[in-house]
């Protein structure tokens, strides 16, 4: 277990993603390598379908029933609150639910943008206060806020459902909730 991870770390340090991909072809090794090793290898070798599978795998491997129920409870409470803020939004319930689902789906893009920053721009946390502050604002905050706004932009571009200023606030909040 540790030997495989150590070997994969060595390959990352020496910029040899193809060797990690070769390791990943063995099912036993695949189990032992971390999600970070897999994402690095598939991202750097342009295997975007496998990369996407690994990103989704990461989410589904860490979900437990209590966490899922807690998240659904919080989502439900906020969703009801946001729908009640705007009394006429109930007429657009299908669009609202669509934006919520889009928000959930686009949240996975944060991994792609984060990996792009790390593996293309070599931009990641370094434990230097000022650099890490800049990274947290730009490399984390900007990415997350951009990903949250994409569903709202799609609704604005492809529908004419948003008429009042409150519509923009509620739809943006529901997208972020997703």
PDB file of C-alpha atoms in Angstrom:
ATOM      1  CA  UNK A   1       0.000   0.000   0.000  1.00  0.00           C
ATOM      2  CA  UNK A   2       2.602   2.573   1.073  1.00  0.00           C
ATOM      3  CA  UNK A   3       5.036   1.369  -1.567  1.00  0.00           C
ATOM      4  CA  UNK A   4       2.540   2.084  -4.349  1.00  0.00           C
ATOM      5  CA  UNK A   5       1.804   5.519  -2.948  1.00  0.00           C
ATOM      6  CA  UNK A   6       5.501   6.270  -2.538  1.00  0.00           C
ATOM      7  CA  UNK A   7       6.165   5.229  -6.109  1.00  0.00           C
ATOM      8  CA  UNK A   8       3.294   7.408  -7.365  1.00  0.00           C
ATOM      9  CA  UNK A   9       4.628  10.346  -5.311  1.00  0.00           C
ATOM     10  CA  UNK A  10       8.035   9.815  -6.909  1.00  0.00           C
ATOM     11  CA  UNK A  11       6.451   9.862 -10.363  1.00  0.00           C
ATOM     12  CA  UNK A  12       4.596  13.087  -9.550  1.00  0.00           C
ATOM     13  CA  UNK A  13       7.767  14.775  -8.269  1.00  0.00           C
ATOM     14  CA  UNK A  14       9.554  13.790 -11.472  1.00  0.00           C
ATOM     15  CA  UNK A  15       6.660  14.734 -13.787  1.00  0.00           C
ATOM     16  CA  UNK A  16       6.007  11.216 -15.042  1.00  0.00           C
ATOM     17  CA  UNK A  17       2.207  10.863 -15.178  1.00  0.00           C
ATOM     18  CA  UNK A  18       2.318   8.115 -17.807  1.00  0.00           C
ATOM     19  CA  UNK A  19       3.994   5.789 -15.318  1.00  0.00           C
ATOM     20  CA  UNK A  20       1.158   6.375 -12.848  1.00  0.00           C
ATOM     21  CA  UNK A  21      -1.342   5.571 -15.595  1.00  0.00           C
ATOM     22  CA  UNK A  22       0.534   2.308 -16.147  1.00  0.00           C
ATOM     23  CA  UNK A  23       0.269   1.550 -12.426  1.00  0.00           C
ATOM     24  CA  UNK A  24      -3.452   2.359 -12.452  1.00  0.00           C
ATOM     25  CA  UNK A  25      -4.132  -0.350 -15.017  1.00  0.00           C
ATOM     26  CA  UNK A  26      -3.600  -2.890 -12.246  1.00  0.00           C
ATOM     27  CA  UNK A  27      -6.846  -3.155 -10.206  1.00  0.00           C
ATOM     28  CA  UNK A  28      -5.007  -3.789  -6.961  1.00  0.00           C
ATOM     29  CA  UNK A  29      -2.795  -0.741  -7.390  1.00  0.00           C
ATOM     30  CA  UNK A  30      -5.809   1.334  -8.447  1.00  0.00           C
ATOM     31  CA  UNK A  31      -7.398   0.698  -5.024  1.00  0.00           C
ATOM     32  CA  UNK A  32      -4.285   1.799  -3.163  1.00  0.00           C
ATOM     33  CA  UNK A  33      -3.455   5.009  -4.979  1.00  0.00           C
ATOM     34  CA  UNK A  34      -5.058   8.192  -3.721  1.00  0.00           C
ATOM     35  CA  UNK A  35      -7.551  10.257  -5.610  1.00  0.00           C
ATOM     36  CA  UNK A  36      -4.862  12.925  -6.018  1.00  0.00           C
ATOM     37  CA  UNK A  37      -2.541  10.461  -7.776  1.00  0.00           C
ATOM     38  CA  UNK A  38      -5.339   9.387 -10.123  1.00  0.00           C
ATOM     39  CA  UNK A  39      -6.445  12.931 -10.897  1.00  0.00           C
ATOM     40  CA  UNK A  40      -2.861  14.000 -11.604  1.00  0.00           C
ATOM     41  CA  UNK A  41      -2.189  11.074 -13.923  1.00  0.00           C
ATOM     42  CA  UNK A  42      -5.390  11.338 -15.920  1.00  0.00           C
ATOM     43  CA  UNK A  43      -5.305  15.144 -16.092  1.00  0.00           C
ATOM     44  CA  UNK A  44      -1.703  15.295 -17.278  1.00  0.00           C
ATOM     45  CA  UNK A  45      -2.235  12.546 -19.888  1.00  0.00           C
ATOM     46  CA  UNK A  46      -5.426  14.174 -21.224  1.00  0.00           C
ATOM     47  CA  UNK A  47      -7.648  11.226 -20.302  1.00  0.00           C
ATOM     48  CA  UNK A  48     -10.594  13.410 -19.385  1.00  0.00           C
ATOM     49  CA  UNK A  49     -13.241  10.683 -19.214  1.00  0.00           C
ATOM     50  CA  UNK A  50     -11.185   8.716 -16.689  1.00  0.00           C
ATOM     51  CA  UNK A  51     -10.392  11.991 -14.924  1.00  0.00           C
ATOM     52  CA  UNK A  52     -14.121  12.751 -14.632  1.00  0.00           C
ATOM     53  CA  UNK A  53     -14.824   9.271 -13.288  1.00  0.00           C
ATOM     54  CA  UNK A  54     -12.160   9.756 -10.610  1.00  0.00           C
ATOM     55  CA  UNK A  55     -13.630  13.139  -9.622  1.00  0.00           C
ATOM     56  CA  UNK A  56     -17.086  11.588  -9.211  1.00  0.00           C
ATOM     57  CA  UNK A  57     -15.557   8.558  -7.459  1.00  0.00           C
ATOM     58  CA  UNK A  58     -14.052  10.848  -4.848  1.00  0.00           C
ATOM     59  CA  UNK A  59     -17.460  12.226  -4.004  1.00  0.00           C
ATOM     60  CA  UNK A  60     -19.214   8.880  -3.831  1.00  0.00           C
ATOM     61  CA  UNK A  61     -16.440   7.216  -1.794  1.00  0.00           C
ATOM     62  CA  UNK A  62     -16.712   9.707   1.072  1.00  0.00           C
ATOM     63  CA  UNK A  63     -20.496   9.996   1.307  1.00  0.00           C
ATOM     64  CA  UNK A  64     -22.122   8.324   4.257  1.00  0.00           C
ATOM     65  CA  UNK A  65     -25.823   8.183   5.084  1.00  0.00           C
ATOM     66  CA  UNK A  66     -25.612  10.673   7.968  1.00  0.00           C
ATOM     67  CA  UNK A  67     -23.720  13.230   5.935  1.00  0.00           C
ATOM     68  CA  UNK A  68     -26.105  12.810   3.023  1.00  0.00           C
ATOM     69  CA  UNK A  69     -29.172  13.170   5.249  1.00  0.00           C
ATOM     70  CA  UNK A  70     -27.664  16.222   6.939  1.00  0.00           C
ATOM     71  CA  UNK A  71     -26.891  17.847   3.601  1.00  0.00           C
ATOM     72  CA  UNK A  72     -30.381  17.088   2.289  1.00  0.00           C
ATOM     73  CA  UNK A  73     -31.953  18.532   5.427  1.00  0.00           C
ATOM     74  CA  UNK A  74     -29.954  21.750   5.130  1.00  0.00           C
ATOM     75  CA  UNK A  75     -30.685  21.933   1.389  1.00  0.00           C
ATOM     76  CA  UNK A  76     -34.420  21.442   1.999  1.00  0.00           C
ATOM     77  CA  UNK A  77     -34.620  24.112   4.702  1.00  0.00           C
ATOM     78  CA  UNK A  78     -32.781  26.705   2.619  1.00  0.00           C
ATOM     79  CA  UNK A  79     -34.695  25.758  -0.532  1.00  0.00           C
ATOM     80  CA  UNK A  80     -38.045  26.260   1.215  1.00  0.00           C
ATOM     81  CA  UNK A  81     -36.837  29.549   2.675  1.00  0.00           C
ATOM     82  CA  UNK A  82     -35.670  30.846  -0.706  1.00  0.00           C
ATOM     83  CA  UNK A  83     -38.910  29.817  -2.407  1.00  0.00           C
ATOM     84  CA  UNK A  84     -40.927  31.554   0.319  1.00  0.00           C
ATOM     85  CA  UNK A  85     -38.913  34.775  -0.054  1.00  0.00           C
ATOM     86  CA  UNK A  86     -40.328  35.189  -3.543  1.00  0.00           C
ATOM     87  CA  UNK A  87     -44.013  34.312  -3.522  1.00  0.00           C
ATOM     88  CA  UNK A  88     -44.338  34.101  -7.321  1.00  0.00           C
ATOM     89  CA  UNK A  89     -41.363  31.805  -7.879  1.00  0.00           C
ATOM     90  CA  UNK A  90     -43.587  28.783  -7.274  1.00  0.00           C
ATOM     91  CA  UNK A  91     -44.856  29.329 -10.837  1.00  0.00           C
ATOM     92  CA  UNK A  92     -41.304  28.645 -12.022  1.00  0.00           C
ATOM     93  CA  UNK A  93     -40.710  25.616  -9.800  1.00  0.00           C
ATOM     94  CA  UNK A  94     -39.398  23.406 -12.624  1.00  0.00           C
ATOM     95  CA  UNK A  95     -36.849  26.060 -13.581  1.00  0.00           C
ATOM     96  CA  UNK A  96     -35.884  26.509  -9.932  1.00  0.00           C
ATOM     97  CA  UNK A  97     -35.328  22.772  -9.478  1.00  0.00           C
ATOM     98  CA  UNK A  98     -33.399  22.676 -12.760  1.00  0.00           C
ATOM     99  CA  UNK A  99     -31.090  25.457 -11.483  1.00  0.00           C
ATOM    100  CA  UNK A 100     -30.610  23.542  -8.220  1.00  0.00           C
ATOM    101  CA  UNK A 101     -29.616  20.396 -10.120  1.00  0.00           C
ATOM    102  CA  UNK A 102     -27.317  22.390 -12.409  1.00  0.00           C
ATOM    103  CA  UNK A 103     -25.681  23.875  -9.307  1.00  0.00           C
ATOM    104  CA  UNK A 104     -25.037  20.374  -7.998  1.00  0.00           C
ATOM    105  CA  UNK A 105     -23.629  19.201 -11.316  1.00  0.00           C
ATOM    106  CA  UNK A 106     -21.397  22.215 -11.942  1.00  0.00           C
ATOM    107  CA  UNK A 107     -19.921  21.937  -8.435  1.00  0.00           C
ATOM    108  CA  UNK A 108     -17.751  19.129  -9.796  1.00  0.00           C
ATOM    109  CA  UNK A 109     -16.036  21.667 -12.074  1.00  0.00           C
ATOM    110  CA  UNK A 110     -14.186  23.026  -9.053  1.00  0.00           C
ATOM    111  CA  UNK A 111     -11.916  19.971  -9.194  1.00  0.00           C
ATOM    112  CA  UNK A 112     -11.099  20.625 -12.853  1.00  0.00           C
ATOM    113  CA  UNK A 113     -10.279  24.294 -12.273  1.00  0.00           C
ATOM    114  CA  UNK A 114      -8.281  23.512  -9.133  1.00  0.00           C
ATOM    115  CA  UNK A 115      -6.268  20.860 -10.952  1.00  0.00           C
ATOM    116  CA  UNK A 116      -5.786  23.230 -13.877  1.00  0.00           C
ATOM    117  CA  UNK A 117      -4.332  25.788 -11.467  1.00  0.00           C
ATOM    118  CA  UNK A 118      -2.061  23.215  -9.860  1.00  0.00           C
ATOM    119  CA  UNK A 119      -0.840  21.245 -12.859  1.00  0.00           C
ATOM    120  CA  UNK A 120      -0.798  23.927 -15.557  1.00  0.00           C
ATOM    121  CA  UNK A 121      -0.027  27.145 -13.626  1.00  0.00           C
ATOM    122  CA  UNK A 122       1.763  25.487 -10.678  1.00  0.00           C
ATOM    123  CA  UNK A 123      -0.516  27.527  -8.375  1.00  0.00           C
ATOM    124  CA  UNK A 124      -1.291  25.863  -5.050  1.00  0.00           C
ATOM    125  CA  UNK A 125      -0.916  26.367  -1.291  1.00  0.00           C
ATOM    126  CA  UNK A 126       2.711  26.675  -0.206  1.00  0.00           C
ATOM    127  CA  UNK A 127       2.355  27.521   3.520  1.00  0.00           C
ATOM    128  CA  UNK A 128       3.578  31.057   2.881  1.00  0.00           C
ATOM    129  CA  UNK A 129       0.997  33.371   4.472  1.00  0.00           C
ATOM    130  CA  UNK A 130       0.693  35.980   1.712  1.00  0.00           C
ATOM    131  CA  UNK A 131       0.847  33.477  -1.119  1.00  0.00           C
ATOM    132  CA  UNK A 132      -1.713  31.227   0.559  1.00  0.00           C
ATOM    133  CA  UNK A 133      -3.988  34.198   1.252  1.00  0.00           C
ATOM    134  CA  UNK A 134      -3.847  35.101  -2.446  1.00  0.00           C
ATOM    135  CA  UNK A 135      -4.385  31.450  -3.389  1.00  0.00           C
ATOM    136  CA  UNK A 136      -7.418  31.132  -1.098  1.00  0.00           C
ATOM    137  CA  UNK A 137      -9.016  34.266  -2.531  1.00  0.00           C
ATOM    138  CA  UNK A 138      -8.230  33.607  -6.199  1.00  0.00           C
ATOM    139  CA  UNK A 139      -7.512  29.882  -6.441  1.00  0.00           C
ATOM    140  CA  UNK A 140     -10.374  28.777  -4.208  1.00  0.00           C
ATOM    141  CA  UNK A 141     -12.861  31.634  -3.779  1.00  0.00           C
ATOM    142  CA  UNK A 142     -12.921  32.874  -7.344  1.00  0.00           C
ATOM    143  CA  UNK A 143     -13.273  29.349  -8.712  1.00  0.00           C
ATOM    144  CA  UNK A 144     -16.107  28.429  -6.350  1.00  0.00           C
ATOM    145  CA  UNK A 145     -18.047  31.649  -6.966  1.00  0.00           C
ATOM    146  CA  UNK A 146     -17.613  31.324 -10.733  1.00  0.00           C
ATOM    147  CA  UNK A 147     -18.887  27.742 -10.690  1.00  0.00           C
ATOM    148  CA  UNK A 148     -21.900  28.773  -8.586  1.00  0.00           C
ATOM    149  CA  UNK A 149     -22.906  31.477 -11.061  1.00  0.00           C
ATOM    150  CA  UNK A 150     -22.760  29.307 -14.213  1.00  0.00           C
ATOM    151  CA  UNK A 151     -26.320  27.878 -13.801  1.00  0.00           C
ATOM    152  CA  UNK A 152     -27.701  31.398 -13.380  1.00  0.00           C
ATOM    153  CA  UNK A 153     -25.895  32.546 -16.523  1.00  0.00           C
ATOM    154  CA  UNK A 154     -27.339  29.592 -18.439  1.00  0.00           C
ATOM    155  CA  UNK A 155     -30.876  30.409 -17.271  1.00  0.00           C
ATOM    156  CA  UNK A 156     -30.406  34.053 -18.261  1.00  0.00           C
ATOM    157  CA  UNK A 157     -28.987  33.092 -21.664  1.00  0.00           C
ATOM    158  CA  UNK A 158     -31.497  30.396 -22.640  1.00  0.00           C
ATOM    159  CA  UNK A 159     -34.749  31.408 -20.963  1.00  0.00           C
ATOM    160  CA  UNK A 160     -36.634  34.559 -20.222  1.00  0.00           C
ATOM    161  CA  UNK A 161     -37.788  33.405 -16.780  1.00  0.00           C
ATOM    162  CA  UNK A 162     -36.032  36.144 -14.818  1.00  0.00           C
ATOM    163  CA  UNK A 163     -38.053  39.342 -14.785  1.00  0.00           C
ATOM    164  CA  UNK A 164     -37.535  41.073 -11.440  1.00  0.00           C
ATOM    165  CA  UNK A 165     -34.324  41.825  -9.520  1.00  0.00           C
ATOM    166  CA  UNK A 166     -35.406  39.412  -6.754  1.00  0.00           C
ATOM    167  CA  UNK A 167     -35.481  36.625  -9.372  1.00  0.00           C
ATOM    168  CA  UNK A 168     -31.746  37.037  -9.922  1.00  0.00           C
ATOM    169  CA  UNK A 169     -31.027  36.923  -6.191  1.00  0.00           C
ATOM    170  CA  UNK A 170     -33.203  33.864  -5.544  1.00  0.00           C
ATOM    171  CA  UNK A 171     -31.974  31.932  -8.595  1.00  0.00           C
ATOM    172  CA  UNK A 172     -28.335  32.752  -7.779  1.00  0.00           C
ATOM    173  CA  UNK A 173     -28.876  31.611  -4.201  1.00  0.00           C
ATOM    174  CA  UNK A 174     -30.480  28.374  -5.324  1.00  0.00           C
ATOM    175  CA  UNK A 175     -27.628  27.749  -7.747  1.00  0.00           C
ATOM    176  CA  UNK A 176     -25.144  28.281  -4.908  1.00  0.00           C
ATOM    177  CA  UNK A 177     -27.222  26.013  -2.689  1.00  0.00           C
ATOM    178  CA  UNK A 178     -26.847  23.241  -5.246  1.00  0.00           C
TER     179      UNK A 178
END
